[in-house]
Coordinates of C-alpha atoms and ligand atoms in Angstrom, one line a residue:
M1 CA 22.0 -29.4 30.1
K2 CA 20.6 -31.6 32.4
L3 CA 19.4 -33.8 29.2
V4 CA 20.3 -37.1 28.7
D5 CA 18.8 -39.6 26.2
A6 CA 19.9 -43.0 25.3
D7 CA 17.5 -43.7 22.5
L8 CA 17.6 -40.5 20.7
P9 CA 20.1 -37.9 19.7
T10 CA 19.6 -34.2 21.4
A11 CA 21.7 -31.5 20.3
R12 CA 22.8 -28.8 21.9
A13 CA 23.5 -26.3 18.9
T14 CA 26.2 -23.3 19.1
E15 CA 25.6 -20.9 16.5
A16 CA 28.6 -20.4 15.0
Q17 CA 28.9 -24.7 14.2
S18 CA 25.6 -25.3 13.7
P19 CA 24.1 -26.4 10.2
W20 CA 20.7 -24.5 10.8
V21 CA 20.0 -21.7 11.0
W22 CA 18.5 -20.8 14.2
P23 CA 15.2 -19.6 15.0
S24 CA 16.1 -17.1 17.2
S25 CA 18.4 -15.3 15.6
R26 CA 18.5 -12.4 13.1
R27 CA 18.4 -13.5 9.9
F28 CA 15.1 -15.6 10.7
R29 CA 13.6 -13.2 12.2
D30 CA 14.1 -10.9 8.6
A31 CA 13.5 -13.9 6.4
S32 CA 10.8 -14.5 4.7
P33 CA 7.2 -17.4 6.3
K34 CA 8.0 -19.7 3.3
E35 CA 12.4 -19.5 4.4
K36 CA 11.1 -19.9 7.8
L37 CA 9.8 -22.9 7.1
D38 CA 12.6 -24.1 5.4
F39 CA 14.6 -23.3 7.8
L40 CA 12.6 -25.3 10.4
A41 CA 12.2 -28.2 7.9
Q42 CA 15.5 -29.2 8.1
L43 CA 15.3 -29.2 12.5
R44 CA 12.5 -31.2 11.7
D45 CA 14.3 -34.0 9.9
S46 CA 16.9 -33.8 11.6
P47 CA 16.4 -36.9 14.4
G48 CA 16.4 -35.7 17.7
L49 CA 15.4 -32.8 19.4
V50 CA 17.6 -29.2 18.9
H51 CA 18.3 -26.8 21.8
F52 CA 19.1 -22.9 21.2
D53 CA 19.8 -19.8 23.3
E54 CA 16.7 -17.6 23.9
P55 CA 16.6 -14.1 21.5
R56 CA 18.7 -11.7 22.5
I57 CA 16.3 -8.3 24.0
P58 CA 17.5 -5.3 25.7
G59 CA 15.5 -5.0 29.3
L60 CA 14.6 -8.6 29.3
P61 CA 17.3 -11.3 31.3
Q62 CA 18.2 -14.3 28.6
G63 CA 17.4 -17.8 30.4
N64 CA 18.7 -21.1 29.7
G65 CA 16.7 -21.5 25.9
Y66 CA 14.6 -23.9 24.1
W67 CA 13.9 -27.1 22.5
A68 CA 12.0 -26.1 19.2
L69 CA 9.7 -28.7 17.9
T70 CA 8.9 -28.9 14.9
R71 CA 7.3 -31.9 14.5
H72 CA 3.4 -32.3 14.5
A73 CA 3.4 -35.4 16.8
D74 CA 5.6 -32.9 18.9
V75 CA 3.6 -30.6 19.1
V76 CA 0.7 -32.4 19.5
E77 CA 1.5 -33.8 22.8
V78 CA 3.2 -31.3 24.4
S79 CA -0.8 -29.7 23.5
R80 CA -2.4 -32.4 24.9
R81 CA -0.7 -32.5 28.0
P82 CA -0.9 -29.6 29.8
G83 CA -0.4 -31.1 33.5
D84 CA 3.1 -31.7 31.9
F85 CA 3.9 -28.5 29.5
R86 CA 2.5 -25.7 31.5
S87 CA 1.4 -22.3 30.2
G88 CA 1.3 -20.2 33.1
D89 CA 4.9 -19.1 33.0
G90 CA 4.1 -17.6 29.7
A91 CA 3.0 -19.0 26.2
L92 CA 3.3 -15.8 24.5
W93 CA 6.9 -15.0 24.0
I94 CA 10.4 -17.8 24.4
N95 CA 12.0 -14.8 26.9
D96 CA 10.7 -14.7 30.7
L97 CA 8.9 -11.6 31.0
G98 CA 7.8 -11.7 35.0
Q99 CA 4.4 -13.5 36.4
D100 CA 3.1 -10.1 36.2
F101 CA 3.5 -8.6 33.3
S102 CA 2.6 -12.6 31.7
D103 CA -0.7 -12.2 33.8
F104 CA -1.9 -9.2 32.2
F105 CA -0.4 -9.2 28.6
G106 CA -1.5 -12.8 27.8
S107 CA -4.5 -13.4 30.3
I108 CA -5.7 -17.2 30.1
I109 CA -3.2 -18.0 27.2
N110 CA -0.3 -17.5 29.6
M111 CA -2.6 -19.1 32.8
D112 CA -3.1 -23.3 33.6
D113 CA -5.9 -24.5 35.5
P114 CA -7.6 -23.8 37.9
R115 CA -7.3 -20.0 37.0
H116 CA -7.2 -21.0 33.5
G117 CA -10.3 -23.5 33.5
R118 CA -12.3 -20.6 35.6
L119 CA -12.0 -17.8 33.2
R120 CA -12.1 -19.3 29.9
R121 CA -15.4 -20.6 31.7
I122 CA -16.5 -17.2 32.6
V123 CA -15.8 -16.2 29.0
T124 CA -17.0 -18.7 27.1
T125 CA -20.0 -18.1 29.2
A126 CA -20.1 -14.3 28.4
F127 CA -19.8 -15.0 24.6
T128 CA -23.1 -18.0 23.9
R129 CA -25.0 -15.3 25.4
H130 CA -23.7 -12.7 24.1
G131 CA -25.2 -15.2 20.9
V132 CA -23.1 -17.2 18.3
R133 CA -25.9 -16.6 15.3
R134 CA -25.9 -13.1 16.1
L135 CA -22.0 -12.3 15.8
H136 CA -21.7 -14.2 12.1
A137 CA -25.0 -11.8 11.0
H138 CA -22.1 -9.0 12.7
I139 CA -19.6 -11.2 10.5
E140 CA -21.2 -10.7 7.3
R141 CA -22.8 -7.3 7.9
T142 CA -18.4 -6.3 8.2
A143 CA -17.6 -8.1 5.0
A144 CA -20.5 -6.7 2.8
D145 CA -19.2 -2.5 4.5
T146 CA -15.1 -3.4 4.4
I147 CA -15.7 -4.3 0.0
R148 CA -18.6 -1.5 -0.1
A149 CA -16.0 1.3 1.5
L150 CA -13.7 0.5 -1.8
A151 CA -16.4 1.5 -4.4
G152 CA -14.2 3.9 -6.6
R153 CA -10.6 2.9 -6.0
R154 CA -8.2 1.7 -7.6
E155 CA -5.4 0.9 -6.4
I156 CA -5.9 -0.5 -2.7
D157 CA -3.5 -2.1 -0.3
I158 CA -5.0 -5.8 0.9
V159 CA -3.7 -4.8 4.8
T160 CA -4.7 -1.5 5.3
D161 CA -8.0 -1.9 2.9
I162 CA -9.6 -5.1 3.4
S163 CA -8.0 -7.2 5.7
T164 CA -7.1 -5.3 8.8
P165 CA -10.2 -2.8 9.2
F166 CA -12.1 -5.7 8.1
S167 CA -10.9 -7.9 11.4
L168 CA -10.5 -4.8 13.6
T169 CA -14.0 -3.4 13.1
V170 CA -15.3 -7.0 13.8
I171 CA -13.5 -6.9 17.1
C172 CA -14.1 -3.6 18.4
D173 CA -17.6 -4.1 17.2
L174 CA -17.8 -7.5 19.1
L175 CA -16.5 -6.1 22.5
G176 CA -18.2 -2.3 21.9
V177 CA -15.7 -0.5 21.8
P178 CA -16.4 3.3 20.1
E179 CA -15.5 4.1 16.4
S180 CA -13.8 7.0 17.7
H181 CA -11.3 4.8 19.4
H182 CA -10.6 1.9 16.3
A183 CA -7.3 3.6 15.1
E184 CA -6.0 3.4 19.2
V185 CA -6.5 0.3 19.4
L186 CA -5.2 -1.1 16.0
A187 CA -1.9 1.1 16.6
A188 CA -1.4 -0.1 20.0
S189 CA -2.2 -3.8 19.5
N190 CA 0.1 -3.3 16.8
V191 CA 3.1 -2.7 18.4
L192 CA 1.7 -5.9 20.8
V193 CA 2.4 -8.3 18.1
S194 CA 5.5 -5.8 15.9
G195 CA 8.7 -7.7 17.7
G196 CA 9.8 -4.1 17.2
D197 CA 9.7 -4.1 13.7
P198 CA 10.6 -0.4 13.0
D199 CA 7.4 0.0 10.8
L200 CA 5.4 -0.2 14.2
V201 CA 8.0 1.0 16.9
P202 CA 9.2 4.1 14.9
D203 CA 11.0 4.7 18.6
Q204 CA 13.3 2.3 18.2
S205 CA 15.1 3.7 21.9
D206 CA 13.2 1.5 23.8
P207 CA 10.9 -1.3 22.5
I208 CA 9.9 -2.5 26.0
R209 CA 8.9 0.8 26.5
A210 CA 6.4 1.0 23.9
F211 CA 4.9 -2.2 24.5
L212 CA 4.2 -0.8 28.2
H213 CA 2.7 2.0 27.2
A214 CA 0.6 0.0 24.3
G215 CA -0.9 -3.0 27.0
T216 CA -1.2 0.2 29.7
T217 CA -3.0 2.5 26.6
L218 CA -5.5 -1.2 25.6
A219 CA -6.2 -1.4 29.8
A220 CA -6.8 1.9 30.9
L221 CA -9.2 2.2 26.9
A222 CA -10.7 -1.2 28.9
A223 CA -10.9 0.4 32.2
D224 CA -13.1 3.4 31.1
L225 CA -15.4 1.2 28.9
A226 CA -16.3 -1.8 31.3
E227 CA -16.8 1.0 33.8
H228 CA -19.5 2.1 32.0
R229 CA -21.3 -1.1 31.1
R230 CA -21.7 -1.3 34.6
R231 CA -23.3 1.5 34.9
R232 CA -25.4 1.3 31.4
P233 CA -25.0 -2.1 30.2
C234 CA -25.4 -2.0 26.4
D235 CA -25.8 -5.3 24.1
D236 CA -21.7 -6.2 24.1
L237 CA -19.7 -8.4 24.6
L238 CA -18.1 -6.5 27.1
T239 CA -21.6 -6.0 28.7
A240 CA -21.7 -9.5 29.3
L241 CA -18.2 -10.0 30.5
V242 CA -19.1 -8.1 33.3
R243 CA -22.2 -9.1 33.9
T244 CA -21.3 -13.2 34.0
K245 CA -20.7 -14.9 36.8
V246 CA -19.7 -18.3 36.9
D247 CA -19.3 -20.8 39.9
G248 CA -20.8 -17.2 41.7
T249 CA -17.9 -15.5 40.7
H250 CA -17.4 -12.4 37.9
L251 CA -14.4 -11.5 36.2
T252 CA -12.5 -8.6 38.1
P253 CA -11.8 -5.5 36.9
R254 CA -8.5 -6.0 36.2
E255 CA -9.1 -9.8 34.3
I256 CA -11.6 -8.0 31.9
A257 CA -8.9 -5.4 31.1
S258 CA -6.5 -7.8 30.4
F259 CA -9.2 -10.5 28.5
F260 CA -10.1 -7.5 26.9
T261 CA -6.0 -6.9 25.7
L262 CA -5.9 -10.4 24.4
L263 CA -8.3 -10.3 22.7
V264 CA -7.9 -7.4 20.6
F265 CA -4.5 -8.5 19.4
A266 CA -5.3 -12.0 19.2
G267 CA -8.9 -12.1 17.7
Q268 CA -7.5 -9.1 15.5
E269 CA -3.5 -9.8 14.3
T270 CA -4.0 -13.2 13.4
T271 CA -7.7 -13.0 11.7
R272 CA -5.8 -10.0 9.2
N273 CA -3.1 -12.4 8.5
A274 CA -4.5 -15.3 7.9
I275 CA -6.7 -13.0 4.5
A276 CA -4.1 -11.0 3.6
L277 CA -1.6 -14.3 3.5
G278 CA -4.2 -16.3 2.1
L279 CA -4.5 -13.9 -1.5
W280 CA -1.1 -13.9 -1.3
A281 CA -1.2 -17.9 -1.6
L282 CA -4.2 -17.8 -3.6
H283 CA -2.6 -14.9 -6.4
N284 CA 0.5 -17.7 -6.6
D285 CA -1.6 -20.5 -7.5
P286 CA -4.2 -19.4 -9.9
Q287 CA -6.2 -22.4 -10.6
A288 CA -7.0 -23.3 -7.1
C289 CA -8.6 -19.2 -7.2
A290 CA -10.3 -20.0 -10.2
A291 CA -11.8 -23.0 -9.2
W292 CA -12.4 -21.9 -5.4
A293 CA -14.6 -18.2 -7.3
A294 CA -16.4 -21.3 -9.7
D295 CA -17.9 -23.0 -6.6
F296 CA -17.4 -20.9 -3.5
D297 CA -19.9 -22.1 -1.0
R298 CA -19.1 -25.9 -1.7
L299 CA -15.1 -25.4 -0.9
A300 CA -15.4 -22.7 1.5
P301 CA -15.1 -25.2 4.4
T302 CA -12.0 -27.4 2.9
A303 CA -10.3 -23.9 1.5
V304 CA -10.9 -21.4 5.0
E305 CA -9.0 -25.1 6.8
E306 CA -6.2 -25.2 3.8
I307 CA -6.0 -21.5 4.5
I308 CA -5.3 -21.6 8.2
R309 CA -2.7 -24.3 7.7
H310 CA -0.8 -23.2 4.9
T311 CA -0.5 -19.5 6.1
S312 CA 0.1 -20.1 9.7
P313 CA -0.4 -16.9 11.1
V314 CA 0.5 -18.0 14.7
A315 CA 4.0 -18.9 14.1
L316 CA 4.6 -20.2 17.5
M317 CA 3.3 -20.9 21.6
R318 CA 5.9 -22.0 24.3
R319 CA 5.4 -24.1 26.8
T320 CA 7.7 -24.9 30.6
T321 CA 8.6 -29.2 31.2
V322 CA 6.1 -29.2 35.1
R323 CA 8.8 -32.2 36.0
D324 CA 10.8 -34.3 34.7
T325 CA 9.0 -36.5 31.4
T326 CA 9.6 -37.5 28.2
L327 CA 7.7 -36.4 24.8
N328 CA 7.9 -39.0 22.1
G329 CA 11.4 -40.4 23.2
H330 CA 12.9 -38.0 24.5
R331 CA 13.8 -36.8 27.9
L332 CA 13.6 -33.1 29.1
A333 CA 14.0 -31.7 32.5
A334 CA 11.8 -30.0 35.0
G335 CA 11.8 -26.3 34.1
D336 CA 12.8 -26.7 29.9
K337 CA 11.2 -24.7 28.2
V338 CA 9.7 -26.3 24.9
V339 CA 8.7 -23.7 21.5
L340 CA 5.5 -25.1 19.1
Y341 CA 6.5 -24.1 16.1
Y342 CA 2.8 -24.1 14.3
A343 CA 3.5 -23.5 10.9
A344 CA 6.4 -26.2 10.5
A345 CA 4.1 -28.7 12.4
N346 CA 1.2 -27.5 9.6
H347 CA 4.2 -28.4 6.6
D348 CA 4.8 -31.8 8.4
P349 CA 5.3 -34.1 5.5
A350 CA 4.9 -36.5 7.8
V351 CA 1.3 -35.8 8.4
F352 CA 0.4 -33.7 5.1
D353 CA 1.0 -34.7 1.6
E354 CA 2.7 -32.0 -0.6
P355 CA 2.6 -30.0 2.3
Y356 CA 3.5 -27.0 0.2
Q357 CA 0.3 -27.2 -1.9
L358 CA -2.3 -25.1 -1.2
D359 CA -4.7 -27.8 -1.6
L360 CA -8.3 -26.4 -0.8
T361 CA -9.8 -29.8 -1.2
R362 CA -7.5 -31.4 1.6
S363 CA -9.1 -33.5 3.5
P364 CA -8.9 -34.9 6.8
N365 CA -6.8 -31.7 7.3
P366 CA -5.4 -32.5 10.9
H367 CA -3.7 -28.6 11.0
I368 CA -2.8 -27.1 14.2
G369 CA -3.3 -23.6 13.0
L370 CA -5.7 -22.3 16.0
G371 CA -3.2 -24.8 18.3
G372 CA -3.0 -27.9 19.0
P373 CA -6.0 -30.1 21.2
G374 CA -6.0 -29.6 25.0
P375 CA -7.3 -26.4 27.6
H376 CA -5.8 -23.3 25.0
Y377 CA -7.2 -24.8 21.5
C378 CA -8.2 -21.2 19.4
L379 CA -11.4 -19.3 21.8
G380 CA -12.5 -17.2 18.6
A381 CA -11.4 -20.4 16.4
V382 CA -15.3 -20.3 15.5
F383 CA -14.8 -16.5 14.5
A384 CA -11.9 -17.1 12.6
R385 CA -13.4 -19.4 10.1
A386 CA -16.9 -17.1 9.8
E387 CA -13.8 -14.0 9.4
I388 CA -11.7 -15.6 6.7
T389 CA -14.9 -17.9 4.6
A390 CA -17.4 -14.0 5.0
I391 CA -14.2 -11.9 3.4
F392 CA -13.6 -14.4 1.1
R393 CA -17.2 -14.6 -0.3
K394 CA -17.1 -10.8 -1.0
I395 CA -14.2 -10.4 -2.8
F396 CA -15.1 -12.9 -5.2
S397 CA -18.7 -11.8 -5.9
Q398 CA -17.9 -7.9 -5.4
L399 CA -14.6 -7.8 -6.6
P400 CA -14.1 -10.2 -9.6
G401 CA -10.7 -8.4 -11.2
L402 CA -8.5 -8.0 -8.0
T403 CA -5.0 -8.1 -9.3
I404 CA -1.8 -8.3 -6.8
T405 CA 0.1 -6.1 -7.7
G406 CA 3.4 -6.0 -5.1
E407 CA 5.0 -8.7 -3.6
P408 CA 4.2 -8.7 0.5
V409 CA 6.6 -7.2 2.4
Y410 CA 6.2 -8.9 5.9
L411 CA 6.4 -8.2 9.5
R412 CA 10.1 -8.7 11.1
S413 CA 8.9 -11.0 13.4
T414 CA 9.6 -15.0 14.9
S415 CA 6.5 -14.8 16.4
V416 CA 3.2 -14.3 14.3
N417 CA 3.7 -14.9 10.4
A418 CA 2.4 -11.4 9.3
I419 CA 2.5 -9.0 6.0
K420 CA 2.7 -5.5 6.3
T421 CA 1.7 -4.2 2.8
L422 CA 0.2 -6.0 -0.1
A423 CA -0.3 -3.9 -3.5
A424 CA -3.5 -4.0 -5.5
H425 CA -6.2 -2.8 -8.2
V426 CA -9.5 -3.7 -8.1
Ligands
LIG1 C1 -6.8 -17.4 11.7 C2 -7.2 -16.7 13.1 C3 -6.6 -17.3 14.4 C4 -5.5 -18.2 15.0 C5 -4.7 -18.7 13.6 C6 -5.8 -18.6 15.7 C7 -4.6 -19.2 16.9 C8 -4.5 -19.5 17.7 C9 -3.7 -20.2 18.7 C10 -2.6 -21.2 18.0 C11 -4.1 -20.6 19.9 C12 -3.2 -21.6 21.0 C13 -2.5 -21.0 21.9 C14 -2.0 -21.8 22.7 O1 -2.6 -22.9 22.3 O2 -1.2 -21.1 24.1 C15 -5.4 -19.3 20.1 C16 -6.1 -19.1 21.1 C17 -7.0 -18.0 21.7 N1 -7.4 -17.2 20.3 FE1 -7.1 -17.7 18.6 N2 -6.3 -17.7 16.5 C18 -7.0 -16.8 15.5 C19 -7.9 -16.3 15.7 C20 -9.2 -15.6 17.1 C21 -10.1 -14.9 17.4 C22 -10.7 -14.1 16.0 C23 -9.7 -14.5 18.7 C24 -10.9 -13.8 19.0 C25 -12.0 -13.2 19.0 C26 -9.5 -15.6 19.4 C27 -9.2 -15.7 20.3 C28 -8.1 -16.9 20.8 C29 -8.5 -16.7 22.8 C30 -9.0 -15.4 23.8 C31 -7.3 -18.1 22.7 C32 -6.5 -18.6 24.3 C33 -7.3 -19.6 24.2 C34 -7.1 -19.9 25.7 O3 -5.9 -20.1 26.3 O4 -7.6 -20.7 26.5 N3 -8.1 -16.1 18.1 N4 -5.6 -18.8 19.1

């Protein structure tokens, strides 16, 4: 490695001799979110930066490895310097997937200016035109419907009966996906974030093929719906995306398909895990839960931020160093990959008192669960907050007897903190 640093130690680990559990290892991938935080805390507490090999994924090239950033200050600094740390080589995955693939599957999340700025302006204008106030009303209605659908049930699963149908319906209705396609959208987006988990990708012989198939399913659906909206405009975000022009240009059909794909997984898999992991965190802290139930509206603004910090559903994003540069005293070479471990940064004791404690009154709460400060900050942050608030309000008011009865079963993944099942009775 071309790295030299006179002042701050850096280490290139080999797995066998390493004092750390590698964040790219199977052991890490299969651990619970709390165990992962403990593994990453050891890195955060070590001086300097540590360099790891990339995950070995059949069918993908293994590149030159990456620096794991686990401190809040480092993740913030990289996020606010897009000119030095680019997303265009891929932000969603540590391994390189190739430009076409990365563009298609990540849309704006895997782009840099000026393309990123142009596309983000078009989609932001479309969101605004569609009407943020209307979206709030829609989110409230969907939360009420989700809880109403449980009438007469006693045993439920938090993930399959609450957090998934709620988040899925919000994003599908927003985009104008007919209900008959919701199950297809869910199955495909599950595969995209699955990390190859055998429960979500049953055919383990070729997970990459399953991934590509999921992407093409969503792209074909987006293309069909967009074509329909061009001929017969409706009152949905897809129509706004098809019609909105910024600086004289529209989104191309390919850009629409790719942005649609990003929205259905970025907007759905994240929120659903914040809700399910949030309920699990409240179950483990009955005092905090009772305090919120007793004074929902007063605590909601800080409680929602704390749930996002504490659960950190998006575990990581990647950047690539554009030129030789320094990061808080560490020298990095052009082309180096850096991985931003949001969950670890959100539990950095240098920034958060008692970081493992769920403190629903935490303020200030400079978490970076929705991304660090910079051009890629979560486009759906307003919706994420509104969705979490709306569903918890309904749960507290309509399901006061909700009791978690099982242990969570976690998704096998390094890039998201996600729950597959969590049993409860109501
Ligand atoms: C709790 C829920 C959510 C979490 C934790 C979350 C997290 C994140 C994070 C960490 C990023 C930053 C990516 C980067 O810096 O490279 C991001 C970007 C993004 N998010 Fe979210 N998100 C959530 C909900 C949503 C929702 C509901 C939507 C859509 C309605 C959405 C759409 C997006 C999009 C489109 C981007 C890309 C923005 C860009 O690259 O300019 N997210 N999100």
